Coordinates of C-alpha atoms in Angstrom, one line a residue:
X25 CA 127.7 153.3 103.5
X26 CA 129.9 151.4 100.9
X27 CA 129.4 147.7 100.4
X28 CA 132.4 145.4 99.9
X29 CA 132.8 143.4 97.2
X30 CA 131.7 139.7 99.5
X31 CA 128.8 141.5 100.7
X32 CA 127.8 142.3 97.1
X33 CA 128.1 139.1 96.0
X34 CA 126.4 137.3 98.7
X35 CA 123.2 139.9 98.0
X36 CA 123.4 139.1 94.0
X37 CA 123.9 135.2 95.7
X38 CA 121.1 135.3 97.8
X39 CA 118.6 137.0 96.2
X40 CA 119.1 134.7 92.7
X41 CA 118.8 131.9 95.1
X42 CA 115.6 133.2 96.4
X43 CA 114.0 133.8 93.1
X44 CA 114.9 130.3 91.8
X45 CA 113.3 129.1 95.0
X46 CA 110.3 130.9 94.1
X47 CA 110.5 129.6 90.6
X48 CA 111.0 125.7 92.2
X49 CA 107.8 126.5 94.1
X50 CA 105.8 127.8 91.2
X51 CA 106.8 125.4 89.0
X52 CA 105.5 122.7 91.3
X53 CA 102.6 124.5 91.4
X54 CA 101.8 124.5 87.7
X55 CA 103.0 120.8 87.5
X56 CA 99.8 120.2 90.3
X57 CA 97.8 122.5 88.3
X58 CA 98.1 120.2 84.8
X59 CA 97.6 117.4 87.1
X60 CA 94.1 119.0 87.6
X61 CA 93.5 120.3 83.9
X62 CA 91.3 117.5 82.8
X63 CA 88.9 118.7 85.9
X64 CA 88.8 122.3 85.0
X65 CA 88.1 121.5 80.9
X66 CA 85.2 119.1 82.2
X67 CA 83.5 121.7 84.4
X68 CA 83.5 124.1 80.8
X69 CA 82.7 121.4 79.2
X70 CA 79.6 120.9 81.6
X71 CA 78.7 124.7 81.3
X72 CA 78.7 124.3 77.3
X73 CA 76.6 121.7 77.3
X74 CA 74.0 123.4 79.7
X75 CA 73.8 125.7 77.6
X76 CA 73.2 123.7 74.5
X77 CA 70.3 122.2 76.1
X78 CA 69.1 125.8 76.8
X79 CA 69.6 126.3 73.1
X80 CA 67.4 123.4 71.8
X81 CA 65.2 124.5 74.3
X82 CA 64.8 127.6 73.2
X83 CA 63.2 126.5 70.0
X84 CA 63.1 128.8 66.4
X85 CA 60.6 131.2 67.5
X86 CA 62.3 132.9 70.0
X87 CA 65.1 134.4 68.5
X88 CA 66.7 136.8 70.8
X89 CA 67.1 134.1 73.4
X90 CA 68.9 132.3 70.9
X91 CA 71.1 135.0 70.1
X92 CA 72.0 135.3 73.7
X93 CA 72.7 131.4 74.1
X94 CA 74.3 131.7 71.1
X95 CA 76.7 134.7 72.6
X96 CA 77.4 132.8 75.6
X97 CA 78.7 129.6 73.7
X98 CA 80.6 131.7 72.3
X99 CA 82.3 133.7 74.7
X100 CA 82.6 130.0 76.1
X101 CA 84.2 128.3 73.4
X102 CA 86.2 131.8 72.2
X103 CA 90.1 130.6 73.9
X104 CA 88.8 126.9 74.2
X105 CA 88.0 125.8 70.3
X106 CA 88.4 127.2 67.5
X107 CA 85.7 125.2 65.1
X108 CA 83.2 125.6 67.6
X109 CA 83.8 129.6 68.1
X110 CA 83.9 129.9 64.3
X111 CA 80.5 128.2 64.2
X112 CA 78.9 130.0 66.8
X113 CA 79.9 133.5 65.3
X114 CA 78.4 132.6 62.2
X115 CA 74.8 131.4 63.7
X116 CA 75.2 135.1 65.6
X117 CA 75.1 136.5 62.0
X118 CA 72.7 134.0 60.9
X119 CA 70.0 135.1 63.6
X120 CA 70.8 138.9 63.3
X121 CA 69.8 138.5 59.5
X122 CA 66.9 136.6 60.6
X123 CA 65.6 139.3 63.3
X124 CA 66.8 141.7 60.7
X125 CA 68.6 144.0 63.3
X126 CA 71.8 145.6 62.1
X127 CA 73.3 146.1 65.3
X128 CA 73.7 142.4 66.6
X129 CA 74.8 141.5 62.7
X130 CA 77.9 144.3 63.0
X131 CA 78.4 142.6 66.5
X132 CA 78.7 139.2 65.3
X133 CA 80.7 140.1 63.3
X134 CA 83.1 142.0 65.9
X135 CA 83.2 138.2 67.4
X136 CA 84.2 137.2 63.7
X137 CA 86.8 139.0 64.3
X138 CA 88.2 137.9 67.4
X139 CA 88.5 134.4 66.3
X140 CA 89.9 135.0 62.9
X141 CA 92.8 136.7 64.8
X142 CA 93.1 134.3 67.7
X143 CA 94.4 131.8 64.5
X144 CA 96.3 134.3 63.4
X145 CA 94.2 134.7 60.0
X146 CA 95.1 138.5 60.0
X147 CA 93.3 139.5 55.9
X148 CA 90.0 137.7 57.1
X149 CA 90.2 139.7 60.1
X150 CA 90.2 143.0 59.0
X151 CA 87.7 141.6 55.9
X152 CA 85.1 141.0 58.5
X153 CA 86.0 144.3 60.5
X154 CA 85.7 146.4 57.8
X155 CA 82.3 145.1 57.2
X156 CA 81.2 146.8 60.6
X157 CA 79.3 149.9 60.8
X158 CA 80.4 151.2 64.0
X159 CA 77.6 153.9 64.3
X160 CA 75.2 151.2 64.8
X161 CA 77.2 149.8 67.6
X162 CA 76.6 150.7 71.5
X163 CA 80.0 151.5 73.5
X164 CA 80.9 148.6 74.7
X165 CA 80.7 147.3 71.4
X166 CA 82.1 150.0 70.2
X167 CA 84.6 150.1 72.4
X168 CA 85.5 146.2 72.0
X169 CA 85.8 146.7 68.1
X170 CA 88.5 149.5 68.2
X171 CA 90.4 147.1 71.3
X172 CA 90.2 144.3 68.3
X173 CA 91.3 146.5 65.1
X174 CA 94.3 147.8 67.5
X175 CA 95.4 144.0 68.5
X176 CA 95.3 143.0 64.9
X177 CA 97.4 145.8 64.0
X178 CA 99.7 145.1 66.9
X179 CA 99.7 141.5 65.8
X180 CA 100.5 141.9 62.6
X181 CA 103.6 143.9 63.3
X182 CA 104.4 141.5 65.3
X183 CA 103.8 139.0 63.1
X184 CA 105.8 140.8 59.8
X185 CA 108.9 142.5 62.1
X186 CA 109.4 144.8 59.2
X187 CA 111.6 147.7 59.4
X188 CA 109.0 149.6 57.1
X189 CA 105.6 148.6 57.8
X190 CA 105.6 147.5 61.7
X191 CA 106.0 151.1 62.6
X192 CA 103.0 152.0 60.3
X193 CA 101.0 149.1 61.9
X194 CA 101.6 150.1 65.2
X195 CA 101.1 153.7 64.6
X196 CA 97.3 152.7 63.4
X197 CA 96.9 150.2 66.6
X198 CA 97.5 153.4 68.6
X199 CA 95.1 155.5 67.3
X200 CA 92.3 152.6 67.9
X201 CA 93.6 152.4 71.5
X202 CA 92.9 156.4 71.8
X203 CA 89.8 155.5 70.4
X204 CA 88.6 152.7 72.6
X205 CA 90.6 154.1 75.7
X206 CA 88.2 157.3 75.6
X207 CA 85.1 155.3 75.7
X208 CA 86.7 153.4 79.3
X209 CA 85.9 154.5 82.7
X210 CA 90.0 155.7 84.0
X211 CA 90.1 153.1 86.5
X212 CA 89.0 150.2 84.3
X213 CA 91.0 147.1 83.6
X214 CA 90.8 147.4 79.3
X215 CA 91.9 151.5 80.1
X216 CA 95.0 150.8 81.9
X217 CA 96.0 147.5 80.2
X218 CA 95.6 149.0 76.9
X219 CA 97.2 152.3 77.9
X220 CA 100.2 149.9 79.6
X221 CA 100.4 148.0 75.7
X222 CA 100.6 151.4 74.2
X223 CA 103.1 152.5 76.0
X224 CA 105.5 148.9 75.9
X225 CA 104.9 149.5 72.2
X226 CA 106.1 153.0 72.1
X227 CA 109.3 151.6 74.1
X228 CA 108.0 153.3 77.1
X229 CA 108.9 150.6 79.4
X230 CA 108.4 151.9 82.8
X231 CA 105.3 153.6 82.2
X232 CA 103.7 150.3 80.6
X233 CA 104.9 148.0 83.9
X234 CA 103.5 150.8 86.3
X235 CA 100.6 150.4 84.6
X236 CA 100.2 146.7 84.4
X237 CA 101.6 146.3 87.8
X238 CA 98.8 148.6 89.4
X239 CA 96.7 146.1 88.0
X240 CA 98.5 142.9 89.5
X241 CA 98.6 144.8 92.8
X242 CA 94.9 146.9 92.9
X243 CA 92.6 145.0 90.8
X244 CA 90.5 141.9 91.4
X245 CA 91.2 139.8 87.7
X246 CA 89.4 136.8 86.4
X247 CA 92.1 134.2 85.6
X248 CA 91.9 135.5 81.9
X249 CA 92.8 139.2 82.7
X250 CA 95.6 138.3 84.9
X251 CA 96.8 135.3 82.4
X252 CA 96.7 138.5 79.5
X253 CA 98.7 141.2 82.1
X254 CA 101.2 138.7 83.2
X255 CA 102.1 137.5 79.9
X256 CA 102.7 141.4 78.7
X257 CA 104.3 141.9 81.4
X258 CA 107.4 138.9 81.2
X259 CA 107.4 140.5 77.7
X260 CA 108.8 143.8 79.3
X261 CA 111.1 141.3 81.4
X262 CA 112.4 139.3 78.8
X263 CA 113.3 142.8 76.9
X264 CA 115.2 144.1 79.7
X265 CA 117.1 140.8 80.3
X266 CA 115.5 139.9 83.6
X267 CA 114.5 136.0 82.4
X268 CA 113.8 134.7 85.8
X269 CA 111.7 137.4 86.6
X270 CA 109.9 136.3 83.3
X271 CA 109.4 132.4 84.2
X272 CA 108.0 134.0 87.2
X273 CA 105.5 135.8 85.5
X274 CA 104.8 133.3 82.9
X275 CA 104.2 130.6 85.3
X276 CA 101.7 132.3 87.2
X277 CA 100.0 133.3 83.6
X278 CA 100.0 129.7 82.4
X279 CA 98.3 128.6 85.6
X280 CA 95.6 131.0 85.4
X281 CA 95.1 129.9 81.8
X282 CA 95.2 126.2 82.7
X283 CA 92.5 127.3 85.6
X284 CA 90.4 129.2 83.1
X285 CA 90.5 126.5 80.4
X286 CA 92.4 128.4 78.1
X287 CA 93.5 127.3 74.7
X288 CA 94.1 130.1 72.8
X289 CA 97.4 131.0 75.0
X290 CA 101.2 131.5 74.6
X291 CA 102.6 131.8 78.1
X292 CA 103.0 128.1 78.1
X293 CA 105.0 128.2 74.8
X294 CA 106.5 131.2 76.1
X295 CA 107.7 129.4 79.1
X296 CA 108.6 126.4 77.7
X297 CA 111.1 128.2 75.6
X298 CA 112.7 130.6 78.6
X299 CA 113.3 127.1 80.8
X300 CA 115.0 125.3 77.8
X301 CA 117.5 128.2 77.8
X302 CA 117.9 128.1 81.4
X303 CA 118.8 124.3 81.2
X304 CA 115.5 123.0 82.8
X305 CA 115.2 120.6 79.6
X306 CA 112.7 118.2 82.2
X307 CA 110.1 121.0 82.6
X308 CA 110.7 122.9 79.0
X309 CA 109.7 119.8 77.7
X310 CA 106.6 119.3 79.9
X311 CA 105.3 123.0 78.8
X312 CA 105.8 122.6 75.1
X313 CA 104.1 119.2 75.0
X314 CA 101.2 121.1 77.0
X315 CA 101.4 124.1 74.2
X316 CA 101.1 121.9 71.7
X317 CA 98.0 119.7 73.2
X318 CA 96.4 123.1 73.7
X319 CA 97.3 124.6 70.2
X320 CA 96.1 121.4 68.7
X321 CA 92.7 121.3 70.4
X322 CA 91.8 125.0 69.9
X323 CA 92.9 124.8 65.9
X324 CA 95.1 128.1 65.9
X325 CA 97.5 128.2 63.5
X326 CA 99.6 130.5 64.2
X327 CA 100.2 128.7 67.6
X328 CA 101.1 125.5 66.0
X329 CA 103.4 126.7 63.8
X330 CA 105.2 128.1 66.9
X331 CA 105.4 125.4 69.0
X332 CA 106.3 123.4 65.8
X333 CA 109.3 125.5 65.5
X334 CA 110.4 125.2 69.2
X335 CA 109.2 121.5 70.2
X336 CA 111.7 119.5 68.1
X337 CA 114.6 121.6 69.8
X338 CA 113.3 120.9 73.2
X339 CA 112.8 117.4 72.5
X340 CA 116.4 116.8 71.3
X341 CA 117.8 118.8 74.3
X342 CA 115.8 116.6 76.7
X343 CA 116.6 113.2 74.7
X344 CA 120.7 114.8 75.1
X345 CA 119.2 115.0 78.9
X346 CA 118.3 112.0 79.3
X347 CA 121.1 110.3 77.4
X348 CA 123.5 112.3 80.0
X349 CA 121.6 110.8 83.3
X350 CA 121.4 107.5 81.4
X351 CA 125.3 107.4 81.6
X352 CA 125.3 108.9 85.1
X353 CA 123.9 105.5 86.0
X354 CA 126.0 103.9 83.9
X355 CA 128.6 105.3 85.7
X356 CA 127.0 104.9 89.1
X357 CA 126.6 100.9 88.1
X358 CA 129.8 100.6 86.7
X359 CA 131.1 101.2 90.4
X360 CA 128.6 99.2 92.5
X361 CA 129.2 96.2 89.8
X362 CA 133.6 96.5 90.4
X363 CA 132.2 95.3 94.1
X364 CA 131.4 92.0 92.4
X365 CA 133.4 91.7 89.7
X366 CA 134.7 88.1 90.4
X367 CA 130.7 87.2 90.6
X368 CA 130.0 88.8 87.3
X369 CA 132.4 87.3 86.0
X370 CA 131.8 83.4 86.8
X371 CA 128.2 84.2 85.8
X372 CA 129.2 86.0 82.4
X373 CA 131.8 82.9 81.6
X374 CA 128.4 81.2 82.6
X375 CA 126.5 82.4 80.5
X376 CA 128.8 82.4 77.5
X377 CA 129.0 79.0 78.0
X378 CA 125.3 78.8 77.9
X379 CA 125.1 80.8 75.3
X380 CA 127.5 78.6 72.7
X381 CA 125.6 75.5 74.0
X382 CA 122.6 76.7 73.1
X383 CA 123.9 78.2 69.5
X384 CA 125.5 74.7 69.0
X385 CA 122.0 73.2 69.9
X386 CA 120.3 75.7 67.4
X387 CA 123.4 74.8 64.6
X388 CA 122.6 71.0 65.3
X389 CA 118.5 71.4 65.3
X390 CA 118.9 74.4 62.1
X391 CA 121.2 71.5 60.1
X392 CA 118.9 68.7 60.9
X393 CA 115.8 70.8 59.7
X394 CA 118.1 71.3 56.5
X395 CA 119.3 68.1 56.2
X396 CA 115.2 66.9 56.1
X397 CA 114.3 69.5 54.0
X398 CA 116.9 68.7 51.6
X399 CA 115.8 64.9 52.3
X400 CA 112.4 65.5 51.2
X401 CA 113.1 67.5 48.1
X402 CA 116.0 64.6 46.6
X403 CA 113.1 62.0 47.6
X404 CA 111.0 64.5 45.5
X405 CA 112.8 64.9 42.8
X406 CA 113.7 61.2 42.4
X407 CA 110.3 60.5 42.6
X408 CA 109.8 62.8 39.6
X409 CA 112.7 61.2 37.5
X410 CA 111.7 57.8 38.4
X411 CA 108.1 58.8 36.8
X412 CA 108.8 60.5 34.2
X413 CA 111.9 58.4 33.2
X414 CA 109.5 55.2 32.9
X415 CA 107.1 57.3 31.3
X416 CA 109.2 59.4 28.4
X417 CA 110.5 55.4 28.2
X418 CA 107.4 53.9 27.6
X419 CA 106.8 56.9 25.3
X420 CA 109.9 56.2 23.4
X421 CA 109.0 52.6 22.8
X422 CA 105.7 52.8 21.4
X423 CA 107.1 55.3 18.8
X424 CA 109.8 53.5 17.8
X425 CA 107.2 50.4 17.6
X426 CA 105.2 52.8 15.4
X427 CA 108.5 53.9 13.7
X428 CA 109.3 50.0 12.8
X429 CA 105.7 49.9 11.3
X430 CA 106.1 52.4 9.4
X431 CA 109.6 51.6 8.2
X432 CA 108.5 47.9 7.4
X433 CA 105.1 49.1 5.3
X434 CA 107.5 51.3 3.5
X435 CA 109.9 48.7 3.1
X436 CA 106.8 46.5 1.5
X437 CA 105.6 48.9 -0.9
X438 CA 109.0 50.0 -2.1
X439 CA 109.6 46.2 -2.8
X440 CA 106.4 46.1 -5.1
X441 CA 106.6 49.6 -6.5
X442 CA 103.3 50.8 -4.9
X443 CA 104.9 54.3 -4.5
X444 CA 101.4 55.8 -4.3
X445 CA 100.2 54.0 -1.5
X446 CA 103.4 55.5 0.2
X447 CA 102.3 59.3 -0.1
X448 CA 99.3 57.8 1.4
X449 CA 101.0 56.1 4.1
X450 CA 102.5 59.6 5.0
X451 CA 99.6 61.8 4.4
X452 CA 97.5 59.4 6.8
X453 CA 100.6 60.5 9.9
X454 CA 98.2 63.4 11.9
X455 CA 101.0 65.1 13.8
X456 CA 98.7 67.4 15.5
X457 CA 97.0 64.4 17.3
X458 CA 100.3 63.2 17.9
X459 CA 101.5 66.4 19.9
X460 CA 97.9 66.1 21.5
X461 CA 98.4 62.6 22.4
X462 CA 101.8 63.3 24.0
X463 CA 100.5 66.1 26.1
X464 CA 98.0 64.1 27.0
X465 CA 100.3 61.7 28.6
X466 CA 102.6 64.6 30.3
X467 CA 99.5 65.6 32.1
X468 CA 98.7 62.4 33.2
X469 CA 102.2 61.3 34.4
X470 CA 102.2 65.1 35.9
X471 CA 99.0 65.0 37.6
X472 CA 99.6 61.6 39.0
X473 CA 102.9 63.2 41.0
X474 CA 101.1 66.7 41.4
X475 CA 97.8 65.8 42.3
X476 CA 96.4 68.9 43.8
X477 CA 98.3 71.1 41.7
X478 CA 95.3 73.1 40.1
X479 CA 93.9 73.8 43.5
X480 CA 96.9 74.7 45.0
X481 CA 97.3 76.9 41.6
X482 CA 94.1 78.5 41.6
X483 CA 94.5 79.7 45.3
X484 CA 97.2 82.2 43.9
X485 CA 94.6 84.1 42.1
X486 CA 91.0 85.0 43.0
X487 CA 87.9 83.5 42.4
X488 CA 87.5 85.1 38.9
X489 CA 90.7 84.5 37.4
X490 CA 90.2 80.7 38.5
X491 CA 91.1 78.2 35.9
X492 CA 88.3 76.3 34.4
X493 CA 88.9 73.4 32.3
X494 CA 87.0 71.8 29.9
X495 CA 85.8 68.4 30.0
X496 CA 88.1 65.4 29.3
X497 CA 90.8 68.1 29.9
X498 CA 93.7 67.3 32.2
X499 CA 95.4 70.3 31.8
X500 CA 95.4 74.1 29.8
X501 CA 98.5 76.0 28.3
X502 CA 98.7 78.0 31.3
X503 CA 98.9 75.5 33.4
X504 CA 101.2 73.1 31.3
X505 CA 104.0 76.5 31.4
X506 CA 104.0 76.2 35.3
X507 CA 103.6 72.4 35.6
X508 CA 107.1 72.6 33.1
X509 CA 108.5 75.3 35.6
X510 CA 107.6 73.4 38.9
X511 CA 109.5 70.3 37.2
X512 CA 112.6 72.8 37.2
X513 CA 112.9 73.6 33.2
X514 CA 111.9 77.5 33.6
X515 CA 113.9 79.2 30.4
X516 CA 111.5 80.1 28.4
X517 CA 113.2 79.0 25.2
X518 CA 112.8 75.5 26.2
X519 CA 109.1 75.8 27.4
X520 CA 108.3 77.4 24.2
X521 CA 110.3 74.6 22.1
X522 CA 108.3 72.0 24.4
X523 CA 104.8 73.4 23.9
X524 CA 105.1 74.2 19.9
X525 CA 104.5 78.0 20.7
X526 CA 107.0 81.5 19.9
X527 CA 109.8 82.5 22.9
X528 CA 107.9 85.6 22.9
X529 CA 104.3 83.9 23.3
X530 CA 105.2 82.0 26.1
X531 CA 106.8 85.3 27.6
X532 CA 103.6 87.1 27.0
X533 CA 101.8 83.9 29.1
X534 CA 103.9 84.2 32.3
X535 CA 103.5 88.0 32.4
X536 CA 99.9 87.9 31.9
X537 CA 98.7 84.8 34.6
X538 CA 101.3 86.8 37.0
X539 CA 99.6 89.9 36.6
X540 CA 96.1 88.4 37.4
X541 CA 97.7 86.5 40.8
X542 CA 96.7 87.9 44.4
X543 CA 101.0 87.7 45.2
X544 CA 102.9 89.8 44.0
X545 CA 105.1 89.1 40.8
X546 CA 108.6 88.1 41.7
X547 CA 107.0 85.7 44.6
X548 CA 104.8 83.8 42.3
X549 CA 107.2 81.4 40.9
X550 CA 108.8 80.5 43.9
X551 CA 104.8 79.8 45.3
X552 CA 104.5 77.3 42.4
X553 CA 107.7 75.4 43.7
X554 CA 106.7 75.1 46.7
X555 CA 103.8 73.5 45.8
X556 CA 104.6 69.5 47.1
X557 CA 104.0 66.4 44.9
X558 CA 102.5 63.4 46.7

């Protein structure tokens, strides 16, 4: 019977809209099932520290216990941390040595293994494989090492996509699957999962899903096998172009890994990366942000540099997302607010008019503030003229009472020809105590108008570097420079005439006490300003 065209497309129609339903549902699903993740982590967290406690317990003479605790933390911490795995498989080694049996010491290192690979460390995997004598090994052990050496390899080519090598890598993965597939009972899950990866890799693909489906549909898995079969199998679905068939698949893996405390996982990156190119930016973003909490706490590396490469292109997408629904309701409120536009606008006429009150109120209250500002520094600096005028002329009139001396004693031994009592006369002018004398009376005048000037210039610098004067001393060099800058004369070819010293001395000075301050050095002049006479 042939189907019209309509009918056709109401099937294709229908049965899309059914497996997006499904999707809907399973997504929800795993959303409840995050909700819960801190519960599941807690109950292995509970079960690893049980069996810590058996561990101490156990004590250092019985060492075979140990090793068996030891195994079990392990196994435990395996997909959950990395650090802790990694420690754990070295103490396995550390008490084979110690009971000196060969066997558990090639097994440990088997675990090595695993967790070398799981963070994608692929040379210090096979460097601790190779170290394993497999004739000392049992056949599960056996059987688990050639499983291991064929994931590597499978990894790896994987990992390199090389035309040349991957098919040499794969070709060796195979023969460790025939290897570890003849040492399986037929009907066992690691038989017919490996034999359905050999197969997917050969580019059988409907042999491999008939295999991993028989063991979806006839096998009892724990939430790690069917997390492991699942996964492969969107693999096969995302090859053949089927991506909601894949999301299904993966979701149902990342919940059993979520249920099973699983770190060590890539269905959830997996996922996250097949709904962001569906257009589900809300959930891709979800997944990835769970991937990357999960690749964090187990340490793989490998994993993080996947969801590294994927998370910052999700997380523009949904920021795109969620600028597009931002102006949805722009849009949306745009519309309601035309309802009352005559009310918006008497409130935003208003407000403007509240608003320029209040900015002519801030102009008024910022002018004012200037106005006493600028008040308080002419009172300042009038205060400083007034002193220092009265004292530069007080100065001036005792040396041109001391000049008039002079000139008159001159005058007088001129008039009597006493020429060598003149040489005297000038030998006996000290023009050092002169200069002393005149500093002397700038610090005075300055102190008397900058009182706490030496405090407030030794808080700049730290307890060390305070300045310590001498008895009898008003004021040092150093701070004479900055008590001639906080009067406003700050070119250093002036300070350096004033104080007697070289432009390049008095250079050297402000560079060095700057350096020394706790501020840094462009602020430090502009701290000595603001330092406030009395």
């Amino acid at each position: 019977m042939k189907l019209s065209l309509p009918v056709i497309l109401f099937l294709l129609l229908t049965g899309s809209c059914v497996m997006c339903q499904g999707n809907d549902s399973l997504l929800t699903r795993l959303n409840n099932t995050l909700g819960k993740k801190k519960e599941f982590d807690e109950a292995k967290l509970t079960r690893i520290a049980n069996l810590k406690k058996e561990l101490r317990n156990a004590g250092n003479t019985d060492l075979v216990l140990k090793y068996d605790v030891c195994l079990k933390l392990y196994n435990e911490y395996k997909s959950f941390n990395y650090n802790e795995a990694f420690n754990y498989a070295q103490k396995l080694q550390q008490i084979g040595h110690l009971l000196n049996d060969p066997t558990k010491i090639a097994y440990s290192r088997i675990k090595l293994g695993f967790i070398l690979l799981s963070s994608g460390m692929f040379k210090e995997t096979f460097d601790s494989l190779k170290t394993v004598n497999v004739q000392l090994l049992d056949t599960a052990a056996r059987r688990e090492y050639y499983f291991l050496t064929a994931r590597t390899y499978y990894d790896l080519a994987d990992f390199d996509k090389d035309n040349y090598y991957t098919p040499i890598y794969n070709s060796r993965a195979e023969k460790y699957i025939d290897s570890a597939t003849r040492l399986c009972t037929i009907n066992s899950f690691d038989y017919i999962y490996y034999k359905g990866l050999k197969s997917l890799k050969r580019g059988h693909i409907d042999t491999a899903v008939t295999n991993l489906k028989l063991l979806m549909d006839q096998h009892r898995l724990i939430d790690h096998q069917f997390a492991v079969t699942t996964s492969t199998l969107s693999d096969i679905y995302i090859r053949k172009n089927q991506p909601d068939a894949a999301i299904n698949l993966l979701i149902q893996a990342a919940i059993a890994d979520v249920k099973s405390s699983t770190k060590e996982a890539a269905a959830m990156t997996n996922l996250a990366q097949l709904l962001h190119e569906q257009g589900d930016v809300r959930n891709a973003y979800t997944f990835i942000k769970a991937a990357r909490d999960d690749a964090d706490y187990y340490g793989a590396r490998q994993r993080k540099i996947q969801v590294s490469a994927i998370l910052p292109i999700i997380a523009g997408e949904r920021i795109s997302y969620v600028e597009q629904q931002r102006k949805v309701l722009f849009l949306y409120a745009s519309l309601l607010t035309l309802l009352a536009i005559v009310v918006v606008v008497f409130a935003v006429i208003i407000y403007k008019q509240l608003q320029k009150l209040k900015q002519a109120d801030k102009v008024i209250q910022d002018t004012n503030h200037d106005l006493q500002e600028s008040i308080k520094k002419l009172n300042e600096a009038n205060r400083i003229k007034e002193e220092y005028i009265g004292y530069f002329f007080n100065l001036i009139a005792e040396y041109i009472n001391k000049l008039d001396k002079f000139k008159r004693s001159v005058d007088n031994k001129l008039v009597t020809k006493r020429f060598d009592d003149i040489h005297k006369l000038i030998d006996n002018i000290d023009l050092a105590k002169e200069r002393e004398e005149l500093f002397i009376n700038f610090d005075k005048a300055f102190l008397k108008l900058f009182p706490n000037f030496i405090i407030e210039y030794n808080a700049l610098f730290g307890k060390e570097n305070h300045i310590k004067l001498l008895p009898q001393q008003l004021l040092n060099t150093d701070l004479r420079i900055f008590a001639l800058i906080r009067l406003g004369i700050t070119d250093t070819e002036k300070i350096a005439h004033i104080l007697e010293y070289s432009v390049n001395t008095i250079y050297n000075y402000r560079a060095r006490i700057k350096g020394k301050s706790n501020i840094p050095n462009e602020e430090f002049e502009h701290k000595i300003m603001a330092i406030k006479a009395v």
